[in-house]
Amino acid sequence: MIGVCSIQLSLSARPVSAGFRQLPPLVCVLTKQGQRLLSSIATSEQPSAAISLLRKFVASSSKHVALSTLSHLLSPSTSHPRLSSLAFPLYGIIEQESWFTWNSKLVADLISLLYKAERFDEADNLFGETVSKLGFKERDLCTFYCNLVDSHAKHMSERGVSDSCTRLKQLILASSSVYVKQKGYESMIAGFCEIGSPDKAENLMEEMRQNGLKPSAFELRTLVYGYGQMGLLEDMKRSVGQMEKEGFELDTVCYNMVLSSFGARNEFLDMLLWLKKMRNSGIPFSIRTYNSVLNSCPTVILLLEDMKSLPLSVNELVDNLKTGEADLVLELMKSDVLDQVMEWKSTELKLDMHGMHLSTAYLILLQWFKELKVRFGDGNHETPTEILVVCGSGKHSSKRGESPVKVLAKEMVTRMKCPLRIDRKNIGCFIGKGKTFKDWLCNEDSNKNPAEIIKAQV
């Protein structure tokens, strides 16, 4: 029996759908209706009223609203951890709806949540029901086991990952399907790396080879990530060497993993060497490259804590950094990332800062002002009709509706007396007339007082 507080709702008596299919993982943002429901239950003085509220909610909600609320409660990153146990009765109510389609991913998420709550008997019962439901459909069983490993890993449940991997390995050993074997090993390796056991993942990789299976770039990259996250940098570099030895080219994602791992340990020299290697190998830098590197620069992060005193030029920023951090910033600026996020047309010059962490947005803005001053000054670039800087309105920020990047841009624009303003039609953007902006930028020094000019030239 699965319950909430004093409430109990049986999952063993669920009606079985006549047909079912595997669905991709549900990734849903909590809707306003879902938020209201959870707020009502959280503030209710009568816990026993929860079931009634859940039933009314499902009956009056669309499929999307109901499932997104369930997905939110099942997520390890839910903003309502005290209410996560509501997922079990909510699932029981939802699956009785005519629109509900059974899928093993939801069940795997439920089982992992039961493990987290140490309700192992209930988890085993639900597991047994699901295996019986899937019968001898080998690929469907494999998908279910892989979903279990993934769900347990996201909850950082060592016992859950270990138990699921044991079951998955039994399926692999009994199967003649290369697909099942490859998919199973891939999932187990990722699961062990996620919970901080890359050594076990590497043992599985060796087992793959002994069974005639060749690890893919995904498995090897996952191992690099696993060792890097644990701070086992020599093992990480050894794994990178193994990737290259087996003929896999290192891509931007792999380099970013390595840079992030070095950055977490303040290994600035290693970061610089890998950035140079990345550039010399022709591997494109990305916004995430900037994020990984700049988030590892303590002085940059410290400067951003006081935006009213931020350096407002690249030269000033570099002068405020220690040598190791300054070298990293200068190396980043040799890339074409600014061109990736800037679109120049006769009608509009657009800078899109979506996906940038605060430190990245800061450097990109400094680069942007510097580069535009050069391009406008050389006379070879047409002046666009309008300037548009896209910051976002904070929908994906830690505090919904508050965009740190927008706050940063506003502070910089104000201090620099830049003729950009917040767009009334889209508060996540800054806009301005192209000619006015160009005239301001090319005469920027005239907007400064003598002390500021001297400081910038020193």
Short mmCIF file of C-alpha atoms in Angstrom, two decimals:
data_model
loop_
_atom_site.label_atom_id
_atom_site.label_comp_id
_atom_site.label_asym_id
_atom_site.label_seq_id
_atom_site.Cartn_x
_atom_site.Cartn_y
_atom_site.Cartn_z
CA MET A 1 0.00 0.00 0.00
CA ILE A 2 1.25 3.48 -0.87
CA GLY A 3 0.08 6.40 1.20
CA VAL A 4 0.51 10.00 2.24
CA CYS A 5 0.61 10.80 5.96
CA SER A 6 -2.44 8.96 7.31
CA ILE A 7 -3.90 8.60 3.82
CA GLN A 8 -3.48 5.33 1.96
CA LEU A 9 -4.17 4.54 -1.65
CA SER A 10 -3.51 1.13 -3.16
CA LEU A 11 -1.42 0.95 -6.32
CA SER A 12 -1.81 -2.80 -6.56
CA ALA A 13 -5.47 -2.48 -7.53
CA ARG A 14 -4.80 -0.28 -10.55
CA PRO A 15 -6.64 -1.10 -13.77
CA VAL A 16 -4.28 -2.33 -16.47
CA SER A 17 -4.46 -0.46 -19.75
CA ALA A 18 -5.22 -2.62 -22.75
CA GLY A 19 -2.28 -1.21 -24.61
CA PHE A 20 0.83 0.70 -23.63
CA ARG A 21 3.97 2.08 -25.21
CA GLN A 22 7.28 3.49 -24.09
CA LEU A 23 7.34 7.25 -23.85
CA PRO A 24 10.29 9.62 -23.49
CA PRO A 25 10.97 11.04 -20.03
CA LEU A 26 8.53 13.75 -19.01
CA VAL A 27 10.25 17.08 -18.53
CA CYS A 28 7.60 19.61 -17.52
CA VAL A 29 7.56 22.98 -15.84
CA LEU A 30 5.05 23.24 -13.01
CA THR A 31 1.96 25.07 -14.27
CA LYS A 32 0.07 27.75 -12.37
CA GLN A 33 -2.73 25.25 -11.67
CA GLY A 34 -0.22 22.77 -10.26
CA GLN A 35 1.42 25.47 -8.19
CA ARG A 36 -1.93 26.46 -6.69
CA LEU A 37 -2.73 22.83 -5.84
CA LEU A 38 0.57 22.21 -4.06
CA SER A 39 0.36 25.54 -2.23
CA SER A 40 -3.15 24.67 -1.02
CA ILE A 41 -2.05 21.28 0.28
CA ALA A 42 1.11 22.70 1.87
CA THR A 43 -0.85 25.30 3.82
CA SER A 44 -3.79 23.05 4.66
CA GLU A 45 -4.33 22.27 8.34
CA GLN A 46 -6.07 19.01 7.42
CA PRO A 47 -3.67 16.57 5.72
CA SER A 48 -6.55 14.14 5.24
CA ALA A 49 -8.05 16.56 2.70
CA ALA A 50 -5.15 15.93 0.30
CA ILE A 51 -6.77 13.01 -1.54
CA SER A 52 -9.96 14.99 -2.12
CA LEU A 53 -7.96 17.93 -3.46
CA LEU A 54 -5.95 15.64 -5.74
CA ARG A 55 -9.09 14.03 -7.18
CA LYS A 56 -10.72 17.41 -7.86
CA PHE A 57 -7.49 18.67 -9.42
CA VAL A 58 -7.14 15.74 -11.84
CA ALA A 59 -10.84 15.83 -12.74
CA SER A 60 -10.67 19.52 -13.66
CA SER A 61 -7.22 19.57 -15.28
CA SER A 62 -5.90 18.77 -18.72
CA LYS A 63 -3.57 15.86 -19.37
CA HIS A 64 -0.61 18.22 -19.62
CA VAL A 65 -1.35 19.97 -16.31
CA ALA A 66 -1.87 16.72 -14.40
CA LEU A 67 1.23 14.99 -15.78
CA SER A 68 3.46 18.05 -15.37
CA THR A 69 2.45 18.25 -11.70
CA LEU A 70 3.23 14.55 -11.22
CA SER A 71 6.55 14.97 -13.02
CA HIS A 72 7.41 17.91 -10.76
CA LEU A 73 6.76 15.88 -7.62
CA LEU A 74 8.85 12.98 -8.94
CA SER A 75 11.81 15.18 -9.83
CA PRO A 76 14.87 15.16 -7.52
CA SER A 77 14.95 18.94 -7.97
CA THR A 78 11.32 19.55 -7.02
CA SER A 79 10.67 22.82 -5.23
CA HIS A 80 8.21 20.96 -2.96
CA PRO A 81 10.29 18.12 -1.44
CA ARG A 82 7.98 17.82 1.59
CA LEU A 83 5.12 17.01 -0.77
CA SER A 84 6.96 14.47 -2.93
CA SER A 85 5.04 11.60 -1.32
CA LEU A 86 1.92 12.99 -2.99
CA ALA A 87 3.27 11.54 -6.22
CA PHE A 88 2.03 8.06 -5.29
CA PRO A 89 -1.67 8.81 -4.74
CA LEU A 90 -1.60 11.34 -7.59
CA TYR A 91 -0.30 8.65 -9.94
CA GLY A 92 -3.01 6.26 -8.77
CA ILE A 93 -5.69 8.84 -9.58
CA ILE A 94 -4.17 9.87 -12.92
CA GLU A 95 -3.87 6.33 -14.25
CA GLN A 96 -7.62 5.86 -13.91
CA GLU A 97 -8.24 8.67 -16.42
CA SER A 98 -9.27 7.67 -19.95
CA TRP A 99 -6.44 9.69 -21.49
CA PHE A 100 -3.70 8.02 -19.45
CA THR A 101 -1.12 5.93 -21.32
CA TRP A 102 1.09 3.69 -19.21
CA ASN A 103 4.85 4.11 -19.59
CA SER A 104 7.76 2.58 -17.75
CA LYS A 105 9.59 5.86 -17.18
CA LEU A 106 6.92 7.11 -14.77
CA VAL A 107 6.94 3.79 -12.92
CA ALA A 108 10.74 3.89 -12.67
CA ASP A 109 10.55 7.39 -11.20
CA LEU A 110 7.96 6.19 -8.67
CA ILE A 111 10.12 3.24 -7.63
CA SER A 112 13.19 5.44 -7.17
CA LEU A 113 11.16 7.81 -4.99
CA LEU A 114 10.01 4.84 -2.88
CA TYR A 115 13.66 3.82 -2.48
CA LYS A 116 14.51 7.35 -1.37
CA ALA A 117 11.76 7.10 1.26
CA GLU A 118 13.14 3.65 2.28
CA ARG A 119 9.84 1.99 1.38
CA PHE A 120 11.60 -0.97 -0.18
CA ASP A 121 8.77 -3.52 0.07
CA GLU A 122 6.43 -1.21 -1.83
CA ALA A 123 9.13 -0.53 -4.40
CA ASP A 124 9.68 -4.27 -4.91
CA ASN A 125 5.93 -4.84 -5.31
CA LEU A 126 5.68 -2.13 -7.95
CA PHE A 127 8.78 -3.50 -9.67
CA GLY A 128 7.27 -6.99 -9.77
CA GLU A 129 4.01 -5.66 -11.21
CA THR A 130 5.88 -3.86 -13.97
CA VAL A 131 8.03 -6.85 -14.91
CA SER A 132 4.89 -9.01 -15.10
CA LYS A 133 3.22 -6.37 -17.27
CA LEU A 134 6.14 -6.27 -19.71
CA GLY A 135 6.39 -10.05 -19.86
CA PHE A 136 9.05 -11.37 -22.24
CA LYS A 137 9.44 -8.18 -24.27
CA GLU A 138 13.20 -8.00 -23.93
CA ARG A 139 13.73 -4.50 -25.29
CA ASP A 140 10.90 -3.08 -23.19
CA LEU A 141 12.37 -4.74 -20.10
CA CYS A 142 15.78 -3.32 -20.94
CA THR A 143 14.29 0.17 -21.33
CA PHE A 144 12.53 -0.16 -17.96
CA TYR A 145 15.72 -1.30 -16.20
CA CYS A 146 17.68 1.52 -17.84
CA ASN A 147 15.05 4.02 -16.70
CA LEU A 148 15.38 2.62 -13.17
CA VAL A 149 19.15 3.07 -13.17
CA ASP A 150 18.78 6.62 -14.47
CA SER A 151 16.09 7.55 -11.92
CA HIS A 152 18.04 6.11 -8.98
CA ALA A 153 21.20 7.89 -10.14
CA LYS A 154 19.40 11.24 -10.26
CA HIS A 155 18.33 10.67 -6.65
CA MET A 156 21.95 9.70 -5.83
CA SER A 157 20.75 6.34 -4.47
CA GLU A 158 23.70 3.97 -4.37
CA ARG A 159 21.51 1.07 -3.27
CA GLY A 160 18.98 1.81 -6.00
CA VAL A 161 21.61 1.98 -8.73
CA SER A 162 23.34 -1.17 -7.47
CA ASP A 163 20.09 -3.18 -7.26
CA SER A 164 18.94 -2.01 -10.69
CA CYS A 165 22.31 -2.74 -12.28
CA THR A 166 22.25 -6.26 -10.84
CA ARG A 167 18.88 -6.91 -12.49
CA LEU A 168 19.95 -5.25 -15.72
CA LYS A 169 23.14 -7.30 -15.88
CA GLN A 170 21.13 -10.52 -15.49
CA LEU A 171 19.07 -9.47 -18.50
CA ILE A 172 22.19 -8.61 -20.50
CA LEU A 173 23.89 -11.93 -19.80
CA ALA A 174 20.77 -13.87 -20.78
CA SER A 175 20.21 -11.87 -23.98
CA SER A 176 21.61 -12.49 -27.44
CA SER A 177 20.64 -8.98 -28.59
CA VAL A 178 23.56 -6.64 -29.24
CA TYR A 179 21.16 -3.71 -28.82
CA VAL A 180 20.10 -4.85 -25.34
CA LYS A 181 23.70 -5.44 -24.28
CA GLN A 182 24.95 -2.10 -25.60
CA LYS A 183 22.03 -0.15 -24.17
CA GLY A 184 22.33 -1.89 -20.80
CA TYR A 185 26.05 -1.29 -20.39
CA GLU A 186 25.62 2.33 -21.47
CA SER A 187 23.02 2.87 -18.76
CA MET A 188 25.01 1.14 -16.00
CA ILE A 189 28.19 3.06 -16.82
CA ALA A 190 26.31 6.37 -16.77
CA GLY A 191 24.58 5.45 -13.51
CA PHE A 192 27.76 4.59 -11.62
CA CYS A 193 29.49 7.74 -12.88
CA GLU A 194 26.52 9.85 -11.78
CA ILE A 195 26.68 8.56 -8.18
CA GLY A 196 30.45 9.00 -7.93
CA SER A 197 31.69 5.48 -8.68
CA PRO A 198 33.62 5.85 -11.95
CA ASP A 199 35.89 2.94 -10.98
CA LYS A 200 32.89 0.59 -11.14
CA ALA A 201 31.93 2.14 -14.45
CA GLU A 202 35.41 1.49 -15.83
CA ASN A 203 35.21 -2.14 -14.69
CA LEU A 204 31.97 -2.48 -16.65
CA MET A 205 33.66 -0.98 -19.68
CA GLU A 206 36.37 -3.63 -19.49
CA GLU A 207 33.65 -6.26 -19.15
CA MET A 208 32.10 -4.91 -22.35
CA ARG A 209 35.34 -5.46 -24.23
CA GLN A 210 35.66 -9.00 -22.87
CA ASN A 211 32.16 -9.72 -24.17
CA GLY A 212 33.04 -8.48 -27.64
CA LEU A 213 31.40 -5.07 -27.35
CA LYS A 214 33.22 -1.86 -28.20
CA PRO A 215 32.54 1.08 -25.86
CA SER A 216 31.16 4.07 -27.73
CA ALA A 217 32.21 7.70 -27.43
CA PHE A 218 29.29 8.15 -25.03
CA GLU A 219 30.60 5.61 -22.50
CA LEU A 220 34.15 6.95 -22.69
CA ARG A 221 32.99 10.54 -22.37
CA THR A 222 30.84 9.57 -19.39
CA LEU A 223 33.89 8.05 -17.73
CA VAL A 224 35.85 11.26 -18.31
CA TYR A 225 33.02 13.17 -16.66
CA GLY A 226 32.79 10.70 -13.77
CA TYR A 227 36.47 10.91 -12.84
CA GLY A 228 36.53 14.67 -13.37
CA GLN A 229 33.56 15.30 -11.09
CA MET A 230 35.25 13.29 -8.34
CA GLY A 231 38.43 15.33 -8.68
CA LEU A 232 40.43 12.31 -9.89
CA LEU A 233 42.17 14.39 -12.51
CA GLU A 234 44.92 11.92 -13.43
CA ASP A 235 42.30 9.22 -14.05
CA MET A 236 40.32 11.75 -16.06
CA LYS A 237 43.32 12.53 -18.27
CA ARG A 238 44.01 8.81 -18.64
CA SER A 239 40.43 8.30 -19.81
CA VAL A 240 40.79 11.12 -22.32
CA GLY A 241 43.94 9.44 -23.61
CA GLN A 242 42.00 6.18 -23.94
CA MET A 243 39.37 7.96 -26.02
CA GLU A 244 42.01 9.27 -28.41
CA LYS A 245 43.76 5.88 -28.49
CA GLU A 246 40.52 4.20 -29.56
CA GLY A 247 40.07 6.67 -32.40
CA PHE A 248 37.44 8.98 -30.94
CA GLU A 249 37.93 12.67 -31.60
CA LEU A 250 37.50 14.96 -28.62
CA ASP A 251 34.60 17.35 -29.19
CA THR A 252 33.48 20.57 -27.54
CA VAL A 253 31.38 18.71 -24.96
CA CYS A 254 34.34 16.60 -23.83
CA TYR A 255 36.66 19.61 -23.62
CA ASN A 256 34.06 21.48 -21.56
CA MET A 257 33.87 18.55 -19.12
CA VAL A 258 37.64 18.59 -18.71
CA LEU A 259 37.76 22.37 -18.29
CA SER A 260 34.99 22.28 -15.69
CA SER A 261 36.80 19.56 -13.73
CA PHE A 262 40.10 21.46 -13.71
CA GLY A 263 38.25 24.65 -12.82
CA ALA A 264 36.60 23.08 -9.78
CA ARG A 265 40.12 22.52 -8.40
CA ASN A 266 41.50 25.93 -9.49
CA GLU A 267 43.96 24.28 -11.87
CA PHE A 268 44.29 27.41 -14.02
CA LEU A 269 47.45 26.32 -15.83
CA ASP A 270 45.88 23.05 -16.92
CA MET A 271 42.77 24.94 -18.04
CA LEU A 272 44.89 27.29 -20.13
CA LEU A 273 46.77 24.39 -21.73
CA TRP A 274 43.50 22.66 -22.63
CA LEU A 275 42.00 25.86 -24.03
CA LYS A 276 45.07 26.28 -26.25
CA LYS A 277 44.87 22.62 -27.29
CA MET A 278 41.19 23.08 -28.05
CA ARG A 279 41.80 26.14 -30.21
CA ASN A 280 44.82 24.67 -31.99
CA SER A 281 42.83 21.51 -32.78
CA GLY A 282 40.08 23.55 -34.38
CA ILE A 283 37.49 22.51 -31.80
CA PRO A 284 34.89 25.30 -31.56
CA PHE A 285 34.41 27.04 -28.25
CA SER A 286 30.84 27.40 -27.02
CA ILE A 287 28.84 29.40 -24.51
CA ARG A 288 29.31 26.46 -22.13
CA THR A 289 33.08 26.74 -22.62
CA TYR A 290 32.84 30.32 -21.39
CA ASN A 291 30.53 29.27 -18.54
CA SER A 292 32.86 26.47 -17.43
CA VAL A 293 35.97 28.64 -17.48
CA LEU A 294 34.63 31.91 -16.08
CA ASN A 295 32.66 30.26 -13.27
CA SER A 296 36.02 28.88 -12.13
CA CYS A 297 37.59 32.35 -11.86
CA PRO A 298 37.07 33.50 -8.24
CA THR A 299 38.05 37.12 -8.92
CA VAL A 300 35.50 37.44 -11.72
CA ILE A 301 32.80 36.02 -9.46
CA LEU A 302 33.84 38.39 -6.67
CA LEU A 303 33.73 41.42 -8.97
CA LEU A 304 30.19 40.54 -10.02
CA GLU A 305 29.01 40.75 -6.42
CA ASP A 306 29.33 44.55 -6.62
CA MET A 307 28.00 45.57 -10.03
CA LYS A 308 28.26 49.27 -9.24
CA SER A 309 32.05 48.94 -9.19
CA LEU A 310 32.50 46.53 -12.10
CA PRO A 311 35.28 47.29 -14.59
CA LEU A 312 33.61 48.53 -17.78
CA SER A 313 36.24 47.58 -20.34
CA VAL A 314 38.22 44.47 -21.19
CA ASN A 315 41.49 46.19 -20.28
CA GLU A 316 40.17 47.23 -16.87
CA LEU A 317 38.88 43.73 -16.21
CA VAL A 318 42.20 42.09 -17.10
CA ASP A 319 44.05 44.56 -14.88
CA ASN A 320 41.84 43.50 -11.95
CA LEU A 321 42.52 39.78 -12.41
CA LYS A 322 45.33 37.59 -11.19
CA THR A 323 47.68 36.31 -13.89
CA GLY A 324 46.10 32.85 -14.18
CA GLU A 325 42.58 34.22 -14.54
CA ALA A 326 43.66 36.99 -16.92
CA ASP A 327 45.34 34.46 -19.22
CA LEU A 328 42.12 32.41 -19.34
CA VAL A 329 40.02 35.47 -20.22
CA LEU A 330 42.39 36.50 -22.99
CA GLU A 331 42.43 32.96 -24.39
CA LEU A 332 38.62 32.83 -24.45
CA MET A 333 38.51 36.08 -26.38
CA LYS A 334 40.52 34.52 -29.21
CA SER A 335 37.52 32.32 -30.03
CA ASP A 336 34.57 33.11 -32.30
CA VAL A 337 31.91 32.77 -29.59
CA LEU A 338 31.01 36.46 -29.87
CA ASP A 339 30.27 35.96 -33.57
CA GLN A 340 28.14 32.92 -32.70
CA VAL A 341 25.82 35.00 -30.52
CA MET A 342 25.80 38.15 -32.65
CA GLU A 343 23.78 38.63 -35.83
CA TRP A 344 24.51 41.68 -37.98
CA LYS A 345 21.98 42.71 -40.63
CA SER A 346 21.20 46.06 -42.20
CA THR A 347 17.94 46.24 -40.27
CA GLU A 348 19.17 44.92 -36.94
CA LEU A 349 22.27 44.14 -34.91
CA LYS A 350 21.30 41.45 -32.41
CA LEU A 351 23.21 40.08 -29.41
CA ASP A 352 21.56 36.99 -27.90
CA MET A 353 22.71 36.13 -24.37
CA HIS A 354 20.45 33.12 -23.76
CA GLY A 355 22.31 30.28 -22.04
CA MET A 356 24.98 32.54 -20.58
CA HIS A 357 25.83 32.46 -16.91
CA LEU A 358 26.39 35.85 -15.32
CA SER A 359 30.18 35.74 -15.68
CA THR A 360 29.88 34.86 -19.37
CA ALA A 361 27.33 37.59 -20.05
CA TYR A 362 29.68 40.11 -18.42
CA LEU A 363 32.69 39.20 -20.57
CA ILE A 364 30.60 38.92 -23.75
CA LEU A 365 29.17 42.41 -23.19
CA LEU A 366 32.67 43.83 -22.69
CA GLN A 367 33.87 42.06 -25.84
CA TRP A 368 30.82 43.23 -27.75
CA PHE A 369 31.33 46.90 -26.94
CA LYS A 370 35.03 46.64 -27.79
CA GLU A 371 34.48 44.78 -31.07
CA LEU A 372 31.67 47.06 -32.26
CA LYS A 373 33.82 50.10 -31.62
CA VAL A 374 36.47 48.63 -33.91
CA ARG A 375 34.00 47.61 -36.62
CA PHE A 376 32.14 50.90 -36.62
CA GLY A 377 35.44 52.74 -36.67
CA ASP A 378 36.89 50.96 -39.71
CA GLY A 379 34.03 52.16 -41.91
CA ASN A 380 33.55 48.76 -43.55
CA HIS A 381 30.37 47.79 -41.71
CA GLU A 382 26.91 49.13 -42.45
CA THR A 383 25.18 50.83 -39.55
CA PRO A 384 22.12 48.74 -38.63
CA THR A 385 18.75 50.42 -38.18
CA GLU A 386 18.25 48.99 -34.71
CA ILE A 387 20.33 47.48 -31.89
CA LEU A 388 18.82 44.57 -29.94
CA VAL A 389 20.33 42.91 -26.86
CA VAL A 390 18.41 39.83 -25.68
CA CYS A 391 18.89 39.14 -21.95
CA GLY A 392 15.81 37.09 -21.10
CA SER A 393 13.14 37.98 -18.56
CA GLY A 394 14.09 35.45 -15.86
CA LYS A 395 11.79 32.55 -16.74
CA HIS A 396 14.64 30.09 -16.18
CA SER A 397 16.35 31.92 -13.32
CA SER A 398 16.54 30.59 -9.77
CA LYS A 399 14.03 33.30 -8.88
CA ARG A 400 11.38 33.31 -11.58
CA GLY A 401 10.96 36.74 -13.14
CA GLU A 402 14.36 38.00 -12.00
CA SER A 403 17.04 37.80 -14.69
CA PRO A 404 20.54 38.35 -13.26
CA VAL A 405 21.82 38.93 -16.80
CA LYS A 406 19.24 41.67 -17.35
CA VAL A 407 20.20 43.31 -14.03
CA LEU A 408 23.85 43.20 -15.08
CA ALA A 409 23.16 44.66 -18.52
CA LYS A 410 21.02 47.44 -17.05
CA GLU A 411 23.73 48.40 -14.56
CA MET A 412 26.44 48.45 -17.24
CA VAL A 413 24.29 50.40 -19.71
CA THR A 414 23.42 52.97 -17.04
CA ARG A 415 26.99 53.46 -15.85
CA MET A 416 28.32 53.70 -19.40
CA LYS A 417 25.54 56.17 -20.38
CA CYS A 418 24.80 53.84 -23.27
CA PRO A 419 21.70 54.85 -25.32
CA LEU A 420 20.02 51.44 -24.98
CA ARG A 421 16.73 51.06 -23.10
CA ILE A 422 14.46 48.23 -22.03
CA ASP A 423 12.01 47.30 -24.77
CA ARG A 424 8.43 48.03 -23.67
CA LYS A 425 7.13 45.19 -25.84
CA ASN A 426 9.64 42.68 -24.50
CA ILE A 427 11.10 43.45 -21.07
CA GLY A 428 13.79 40.82 -21.60
CA CYS A 429 15.46 42.95 -24.28
CA PHE A 430 17.34 46.23 -24.61
CA ILE A 431 16.86 48.24 -27.80
CA GLY A 432 18.24 51.38 -29.38
CA LYS A 433 18.65 53.22 -32.67
CA GLY A 434 21.67 52.05 -34.65
CA LYS A 435 23.02 55.48 -35.59
CA THR A 436 22.59 56.86 -32.07
CA PHE A 437 24.35 53.82 -30.62
CA LYS A 438 27.20 54.06 -33.14
CA ASP A 439 27.73 57.77 -32.46
CA TRP A 440 27.80 57.12 -28.71
CA LEU A 441 30.20 54.20 -28.98
CA CYS A 442 32.65 55.93 -31.31
CA ASN A 443 32.71 58.94 -28.98
CA GLU A 444 32.56 56.98 -25.74
CA ASP A 445 35.65 58.59 -24.25
CA SER A 446 33.96 61.99 -24.44
CA ASN A 447 31.27 60.66 -22.11
CA LYS A 448 33.82 59.91 -19.41
CA ASN A 449 35.35 62.31 -16.96
CA PRO A 450 39.15 62.80 -17.16
CA ALA A 451 39.80 60.51 -14.19
CA GLU A 452 37.99 57.63 -15.88
CA ILE A 453 39.94 58.11 -19.12
CA ILE A 454 43.27 58.11 -17.29
CA LYS A 455 42.26 54.99 -15.34
CA ALA A 456 41.31 53.15 -18.55
CA GLN A 457 44.63 54.06 -20.21
CA VAL A 458 46.89 53.07 -17.29
#
